[in-house]
Amino acid sequence: HLKLDPARVEALGAKDLFHSINVSWDNHEGDGYVTFQQWDGKKWNVVSDWIAPDWKLLRPIIEKSSEAYAKEKGIKIRTAEDADAVVSN
């Protein structure tokens, strides 16, 4: 598990590089915020606000793709119980 909120990101000197990170066994995407930057020939300039993903749209697409990949490769999809067993060992 890794959790860096925006205040911690700033304290690490990474403000504007990424918004935050909050990943766990069942969420490798984190919060998913993005921002756009543009190169002016000398430096990168932030040209948008932080934009949140539409998880209601994206989550089903991710799940379907993950399930198809696991089936194709013969990979067992982990459950919460599987993850808890690893953490407790």
mmCIF file of N, CA and C in Angstrom:
data_model
loop_
_atom_site.group_PDB
_atom_site.id
_atom_site.type_symbol
_atom_site.label_atom_id
_atom_site.label_comp_id
_atom_site.label_asym_id
_atom_site.label_seq_id
_atom_site.Cartn_x
_atom_site.Cartn_y
_atom_site.Cartn_z
ATOM 1 N N HIS A 1 0.835 -1.175 0.000
ATOM 2 C CA HIS A 1 0.000 0.000 0.000
ATOM 3 C C HIS A 1 0.884 1.244 0.000
ATOM 4 N N LEU A 2 0.427 2.239 -0.728
ATOM 5 C CA LEU A 2 1.162 3.497 -0.792
ATOM 6 C C LEU A 2 0.148 4.628 -0.792
ATOM 7 N N LYS A 3 0.337 5.577 0.103
ATOM 8 C CA LYS A 3 -0.588 6.708 0.167
ATOM 9 C C LYS A 3 0.200 7.997 0.340
ATOM 10 N N LEU A 4 0.083 8.872 -0.651
ATOM 11 C CA LEU A 4 0.671 10.208 -0.590
ATOM 12 C C LEU A 4 -0.431 11.202 -0.940
ATOM 13 N N ASP A 5 -0.883 11.971 0.047
ATOM 14 C CA ASP A 5 -1.913 12.966 -0.243
ATOM 15 C C ASP A 5 -1.248 14.205 -0.850
ATOM 16 N N PRO A 6 -2.047 15.135 -1.402
ATOM 17 C CA PRO A 6 -1.453 16.307 -2.053
ATOM 18 C C PRO A 6 -0.479 17.085 -1.166
ATOM 19 N N ALA A 7 -0.744 17.171 0.136
ATOM 20 C CA ALA A 7 0.167 17.890 1.035
ATOM 21 C C ALA A 7 1.516 17.177 1.119
ATOM 22 N N ARG A 8 1.494 15.846 1.171
ATOM 23 C CA ARG A 8 2.749 15.086 1.239
ATOM 24 C C ARG A 8 3.505 15.185 -0.080
ATOM 25 N N VAL A 9 2.777 15.166 -1.195
ATOM 26 C CA VAL A 9 3.406 15.321 -2.512
ATOM 27 C C VAL A 9 4.156 16.652 -2.563
ATOM 28 N N GLU A 10 3.514 17.716 -2.077
ATOM 29 C CA GLU A 10 4.166 19.037 -2.065
ATOM 30 C C GLU A 10 5.389 19.028 -1.151
ATOM 31 N N ALA A 11 5.263 18.387 0.014
ATOM 32 C CA ALA A 11 6.389 18.317 0.951
ATOM 33 C C ALA A 11 7.582 17.581 0.342
ATOM 34 N N LEU A 12 7.315 16.642 -0.550
ATOM 35 C CA LEU A 12 8.382 15.896 -1.221
ATOM 36 C C LEU A 12 8.979 16.661 -2.400
ATOM 37 N N GLY A 13 8.417 17.846 -2.694
ATOM 38 C CA GLY A 13 8.925 18.651 -3.801
ATOM 39 C C GLY A 13 8.389 18.228 -5.152
ATOM 40 N N ALA A 14 7.267 17.513 -5.160
ATOM 41 C CA ALA A 14 6.717 17.004 -6.416
ATOM 42 C C ALA A 14 5.393 17.666 -6.794
ATOM 43 N N LYS A 15 5.118 18.838 -6.226
ATOM 44 C CA LYS A 15 3.886 19.550 -6.565
ATOM 45 C C LYS A 15 3.840 19.787 -8.072
ATOM 46 N N ASP A 16 2.682 19.593 -8.660
ATOM 47 C CA ASP A 16 2.418 19.728 -10.095
ATOM 48 C C ASP A 16 2.957 18.556 -10.915
ATOM 49 N N LEU A 17 3.756 17.680 -10.311
ATOM 50 C CA LEU A 17 4.219 16.493 -11.020
ATOM 51 C C LEU A 17 3.129 15.424 -11.000
ATOM 52 N N PHE A 18 2.519 15.228 -9.839
ATOM 53 C CA PHE A 18 1.358 14.348 -9.725
ATOM 54 C C PHE A 18 0.506 14.824 -8.561
ATOM 55 N N HIS A 19 -0.774 14.470 -8.588
ATOM 56 C CA HIS A 19 -1.740 14.970 -7.612
ATOM 57 C C HIS A 19 -1.618 14.240 -6.286
ATOM 58 N N SER A 20 -1.751 12.946 -6.317
ATOM 59 C CA SER A 20 -1.672 12.119 -5.125
ATOM 60 C C SER A 20 -1.538 10.670 -5.564
ATOM 61 N N ILE A 21 -1.159 9.825 -4.624
ATOM 62 C CA ILE A 21 -1.104 8.390 -4.889
ATOM 63 C C ILE A 21 -1.790 7.710 -3.721
ATOM 64 N N ASN A 22 -2.706 6.829 -4.023
ATOM 65 C CA ASN A 22 -3.383 6.050 -2.993
ATOM 66 C C ASN A 22 -3.694 4.697 -3.610
ATOM 67 N N VAL A 23 -2.736 3.789 -3.530
ATOM 68 C CA VAL A 23 -2.914 2.483 -4.165
ATOM 69 C C VAL A 23 -2.974 1.384 -3.114
ATOM 70 N N SER A 24 -3.694 0.335 -3.457
ATOM 71 C CA SER A 24 -3.826 -0.829 -2.594
ATOM 72 C C SER A 24 -3.888 -2.066 -3.482
ATOM 73 N N TRP A 25 -4.057 -3.216 -2.876
ATOM 74 C CA TRP A 25 -4.072 -4.457 -3.656
ATOM 75 C C TRP A 25 -5.172 -4.452 -4.711
ATOM 76 N N ASP A 26 -6.284 -3.813 -4.424
ATOM 77 C CA ASP A 26 -7.415 -3.839 -5.357
ATOM 78 C C ASP A 26 -7.559 -2.554 -6.164
ATOM 79 N N ASN A 27 -6.636 -1.621 -5.994
ATOM 80 C CA ASN A 27 -6.714 -0.359 -6.723
ATOM 81 C C ASN A 27 -5.310 0.086 -7.090
ATOM 82 N N HIS A 28 -4.848 -0.333 -8.249
ATOM 83 C CA HIS A 28 -3.510 0.043 -8.698
ATOM 84 C C HIS A 28 -3.504 1.370 -9.441
ATOM 85 N N GLU A 29 -4.682 1.902 -9.721
ATOM 86 C CA GLU A 29 -4.758 3.166 -10.456
ATOM 87 C C GLU A 29 -4.616 4.369 -9.543
ATOM 88 N N GLY A 30 -4.892 4.208 -8.259
ATOM 89 C CA GLY A 30 -4.889 5.352 -7.364
ATOM 90 C C GLY A 30 -6.072 6.255 -7.658
ATOM 91 N N ASP A 31 -5.930 7.528 -7.339
ATOM 92 C CA ASP A 31 -7.033 8.467 -7.546
ATOM 93 C C ASP A 31 -7.234 8.803 -9.019
ATOM 94 N N GLY A 32 -6.186 8.682 -9.809
ATOM 95 C CA GLY A 32 -6.297 8.834 -11.247
ATOM 96 C C GLY A 32 -6.341 10.251 -11.788
ATOM 97 N N TYR A 33 -6.103 11.247 -10.949
ATOM 98 C CA TYR A 33 -6.134 12.629 -11.437
ATOM 99 C C TYR A 33 -5.026 12.867 -12.464
ATOM 100 N N VAL A 34 -5.344 13.658 -13.472
ATOM 101 C CA VAL A 34 -4.350 14.021 -14.487
ATOM 102 C C VAL A 34 -4.371 15.532 -14.693
ATOM 103 N N THR A 35 -3.268 16.038 -15.183
ATOM 104 C CA THR A 35 -3.177 17.433 -15.591
ATOM 105 C C THR A 35 -2.358 17.466 -16.875
ATOM 106 N N PHE A 36 -2.537 18.474 -17.649
ATOM 107 C CA PHE A 36 -1.796 18.580 -18.899
ATOM 108 C C PHE A 36 -0.754 19.677 -18.786
ATOM 109 N N GLN A 37 0.403 19.398 -19.383
ATOM 110 C CA GLN A 37 1.495 20.360 -19.405
ATOM 111 C C GLN A 37 1.944 20.566 -20.848
ATOM 112 N N GLN A 38 2.517 21.718 -21.101
ATOM 113 C CA GLN A 38 2.962 22.055 -22.452
ATOM 114 C C GLN A 38 4.396 22.579 -22.389
ATOM 115 N N TRP A 39 5.229 22.087 -23.292
ATOM 116 C CA TRP A 39 6.626 22.500 -23.383
ATOM 117 C C TRP A 39 6.712 23.795 -24.181
ATOM 118 N N ASP A 40 7.389 24.813 -23.654
ATOM 119 C CA ASP A 40 7.507 26.086 -24.372
ATOM 120 C C ASP A 40 8.887 26.278 -25.000
ATOM 121 N N GLY A 41 9.678 25.221 -25.045
ATOM 122 C CA GLY A 41 11.025 25.298 -25.583
ATOM 123 C C GLY A 41 12.079 25.430 -24.501
ATOM 124 N N LYS A 42 11.640 25.796 -23.298
ATOM 125 C CA LYS A 42 12.565 25.944 -22.167
ATOM 126 C C LYS A 42 12.114 25.177 -20.930
ATOM 127 N N LYS A 43 10.809 25.149 -20.716
ATOM 128 C CA LYS A 43 10.295 24.479 -19.520
ATOM 129 C C LYS A 43 8.864 24.004 -19.760
ATOM 130 N N TRP A 44 8.422 23.098 -18.866
ATOM 131 C CA TRP A 44 7.048 22.614 -18.909
ATOM 132 C C TRP A 44 6.151 23.578 -18.150
ATOM 133 N N ASN A 45 4.993 23.893 -18.710
ATOM 134 C CA ASN A 45 4.005 24.764 -18.080
ATOM 135 C C ASN A 45 2.700 24.001 -17.915
ATOM 136 N N VAL A 46 2.135 24.056 -16.715
ATOM 137 C CA VAL A 46 0.839 23.427 -16.465
ATOM 138 C C VAL A 46 -0.220 24.241 -17.202
ATOM 139 N N VAL A 47 -1.041 23.569 -18.011
ATOM 140 C CA VAL A 47 -2.046 24.279 -18.815
ATOM 141 C C VAL A 47 -3.474 23.815 -18.518
ATOM 142 N N SER A 48 -3.649 23.019 -17.463
ATOM 143 C CA SER A 48 -5.003 22.618 -17.076
ATOM 144 C C SER A 48 -5.060 22.419 -15.570
ATOM 145 N N ASP A 49 -6.262 22.396 -15.055
ATOM 146 C CA ASP A 49 -6.462 22.015 -13.660
ATOM 147 C C ASP A 49 -6.295 20.503 -13.551
ATOM 148 N N TRP A 50 -6.294 19.986 -12.320
ATOM 149 C CA TRP A 50 -6.313 18.540 -12.124
ATOM 150 C C TRP A 50 -7.693 18.032 -12.524
ATOM 151 N N ILE A 51 -7.724 16.968 -13.290
ATOM 152 C CA ILE A 51 -8.972 16.425 -13.826
ATOM 153 C C ILE A 51 -9.177 15.024 -13.261
ATOM 154 N N ALA A 52 -10.332 14.803 -12.648
ATOM 155 C CA ALA A 52 -10.658 13.493 -12.077
ATOM 156 C C ALA A 52 -11.205 12.577 -13.170
ATOM 157 N N PRO A 53 -10.869 11.296 -13.110
ATOM 158 C CA PRO A 53 -11.398 10.359 -14.096
ATOM 159 C C PRO A 53 -12.873 10.065 -13.837
ATOM 160 N N ASP A 54 -13.553 9.588 -14.849
ATOM 161 C CA ASP A 54 -14.947 9.163 -14.730
ATOM 162 C C ASP A 54 -14.943 7.668 -14.412
ATOM 163 N N TRP A 55 -14.821 7.334 -13.114
ATOM 164 C CA TRP A 55 -14.695 5.929 -12.722
ATOM 165 C C TRP A 55 -15.933 5.113 -13.045
ATOM 166 N N LYS A 56 -17.119 5.719 -13.073
ATOM 167 C CA LYS A 56 -18.330 4.967 -13.436
ATOM 168 C C LYS A 56 -18.240 4.472 -14.872
ATOM 169 N N LEU A 57 -17.571 5.218 -15.718
ATOM 170 C CA LEU A 57 -17.357 4.807 -17.105
ATOM 171 C C LEU A 57 -16.171 3.845 -17.209
ATOM 172 N N LEU A 58 -15.069 4.195 -16.567
ATOM 173 C CA LEU A 58 -13.822 3.449 -16.737
ATOM 174 C C LEU A 58 -13.776 2.112 -16.011
ATOM 175 N N ARG A 59 -14.326 2.033 -14.794
ATOM 176 C CA ARG A 59 -14.194 0.813 -13.984
ATOM 177 C C ARG A 59 -14.720 -0.422 -14.705
ATOM 178 N N PRO A 60 -15.920 -0.396 -15.291
ATOM 179 C CA PRO A 60 -16.399 -1.589 -16.000
ATOM 180 C C PRO A 60 -15.496 -1.980 -17.178
ATOM 181 N N ILE A 61 -14.929 -1.014 -17.857
ATOM 182 C CA ILE A 61 -14.017 -1.297 -18.974
ATOM 183 C C ILE A 61 -12.759 -1.983 -18.452
ATOM 184 N N ILE A 62 -12.220 -1.472 -17.364
ATOM 185 C CA ILE A 62 -11.021 -2.058 -16.761
ATOM 186 C C ILE A 62 -11.302 -3.476 -16.287
ATOM 187 N N GLU A 63 -12.419 -3.679 -15.595
ATOM 188 C CA GLU A 63 -12.769 -5.008 -15.079
ATOM 189 C C GLU A 63 -12.934 -6.017 -16.215
ATOM 190 N N LYS A 64 -13.642 -5.633 -17.255
ATOM 191 C CA LYS A 64 -13.871 -6.539 -18.384
ATOM 192 C C LYS A 64 -12.547 -6.912 -19.050
ATOM 193 N N SER A 65 -11.701 -5.936 -19.270
ATOM 194 C CA SER A 65 -10.402 -6.181 -19.892
ATOM 195 C C SER A 65 -9.529 -7.071 -19.009
ATOM 196 N N SER A 66 -9.537 -6.813 -17.708
ATOM 197 C CA SER A 66 -8.741 -7.608 -16.769
ATOM 198 C C SER A 66 -9.205 -9.053 -16.733
ATOM 199 N N GLU A 67 -10.512 -9.250 -16.704
ATOM 200 C CA GLU A 67 -11.058 -10.604 -16.677
ATOM 201 C C GLU A 67 -10.715 -11.357 -17.957
ATOM 202 N N ALA A 68 -10.804 -10.692 -19.093
ATOM 203 C CA ALA A 68 -10.469 -11.336 -20.373
ATOM 204 C C ALA A 68 -8.986 -11.704 -20.416
ATOM 205 N N TYR A 69 -8.127 -10.827 -19.947
ATOM 206 C CA TYR A 69 -6.689 -11.093 -19.933
ATOM 207 C C TYR A 69 -6.377 -12.271 -19.015
ATOM 208 N N ALA A 70 -6.967 -12.273 -17.823
ATOM 209 C CA ALA A 70 -6.735 -13.366 -16.874
ATOM 210 C C ALA A 70 -7.196 -14.697 -17.454
ATOM 211 N N LYS A 71 -8.340 -14.704 -18.099
ATOM 212 C CA LYS A 71 -8.855 -15.939 -18.702
ATOM 213 C C LYS A 71 -7.911 -16.417 -19.802
ATOM 214 N N GLU A 72 -7.488 -15.511 -20.667
ATOM 215 C CA GLU A 72 -6.590 -15.851 -21.777
ATOM 216 C C GLU A 72 -5.263 -16.412 -21.276
ATOM 217 N N LYS A 73 -4.743 -15.854 -20.191
ATOM 218 C CA LYS A 73 -3.426 -16.247 -19.671
ATOM 219 C C LYS A 73 -3.499 -17.318 -18.581
ATOM 220 N N GLY A 74 -4.719 -17.740 -18.218
ATOM 221 C CA GLY A 74 -4.870 -18.748 -17.172
ATOM 222 C C GLY A 74 -4.497 -18.242 -15.789
ATOM 223 N N ILE A 75 -4.765 -16.977 -15.545
ATOM 224 C CA ILE A 75 -4.427 -16.353 -14.267
ATOM 225 C C ILE A 75 -5.669 -16.321 -13.377
ATOM 226 N N LYS A 76 -5.490 -16.712 -12.109
ATOM 227 C CA LYS A 76 -6.591 -16.648 -11.152
ATOM 228 C C LYS A 76 -6.736 -15.204 -10.672
ATOM 229 N N ILE A 77 -7.939 -14.688 -10.725
ATOM 230 C CA ILE A 77 -8.196 -13.334 -10.233
ATOM 231 C C ILE A 77 -8.268 -13.381 -8.712
ATOM 232 N N ARG A 78 -7.508 -12.515 -8.069
ATOM 233 C CA ARG A 78 -7.478 -12.487 -6.608
ATOM 234 C C ARG A 78 -8.749 -11.902 -6.021
ATOM 235 N N THR A 79 -9.073 -12.390 -4.848
ATOM 236 C CA THR A 79 -10.205 -11.868 -4.087
ATOM 237 C C THR A 79 -9.665 -11.108 -2.879
ATOM 238 N N ALA A 80 -10.554 -10.455 -2.152
ATOM 239 C CA ALA A 80 -10.150 -9.760 -0.928
ATOM 240 C C ALA A 80 -9.550 -10.746 0.068
ATOM 241 N N GLU A 81 -10.113 -11.951 0.130
ATOM 242 C CA GLU A 81 -9.598 -12.969 1.047
ATOM 243 C C GLU A 81 -8.166 -13.361 0.678
ATOM 244 N N ASP A 82 -7.885 -13.479 -0.623
ATOM 245 C CA ASP A 82 -6.518 -13.793 -1.069
ATOM 246 C C ASP A 82 -5.545 -12.709 -0.602
ATOM 247 N N ALA A 83 -5.923 -11.462 -0.781
ATOM 248 C CA ALA A 83 -5.050 -10.350 -0.398
ATOM 249 C C ALA A 83 -4.855 -10.305 1.110
ATOM 250 N N ASP A 84 -5.930 -10.529 1.858
ATOM 251 C CA ASP A 84 -5.827 -10.530 3.317
ATOM 252 C C ASP A 84 -4.898 -11.635 3.801
ATOM 253 N N ALA A 85 -4.928 -12.789 3.135
ATOM 254 C CA ALA A 85 -4.059 -13.907 3.515
ATOM 255 C C ALA A 85 -2.594 -13.542 3.309
ATOM 256 N N VAL A 86 -2.287 -12.809 2.237
ATOM 257 C CA VAL A 86 -0.909 -12.397 1.962
ATOM 258 C C VAL A 86 -0.450 -11.373 2.992
ATOM 259 N N VAL A 87 -1.306 -10.415 3.311
ATOM 260 C CA VAL A 87 -0.960 -9.352 4.253
ATOM 261 C C VAL A 87 -0.727 -9.913 5.651
ATOM 262 N N SER A 88 -1.514 -10.907 6.051
ATOM 263 C CA SER A 88 -1.402 -11.429 7.413
ATOM 264 C C SER A 88 -0.220 -12.372 7.590
ATOM 265 N N ASN A 89 0.404 -12.808 6.511
ATOM 266 C CA ASN A 89 1.565 -13.716 6.621
ATOM 267 C C ASN A 89 2.840 -12.971 6.858
#
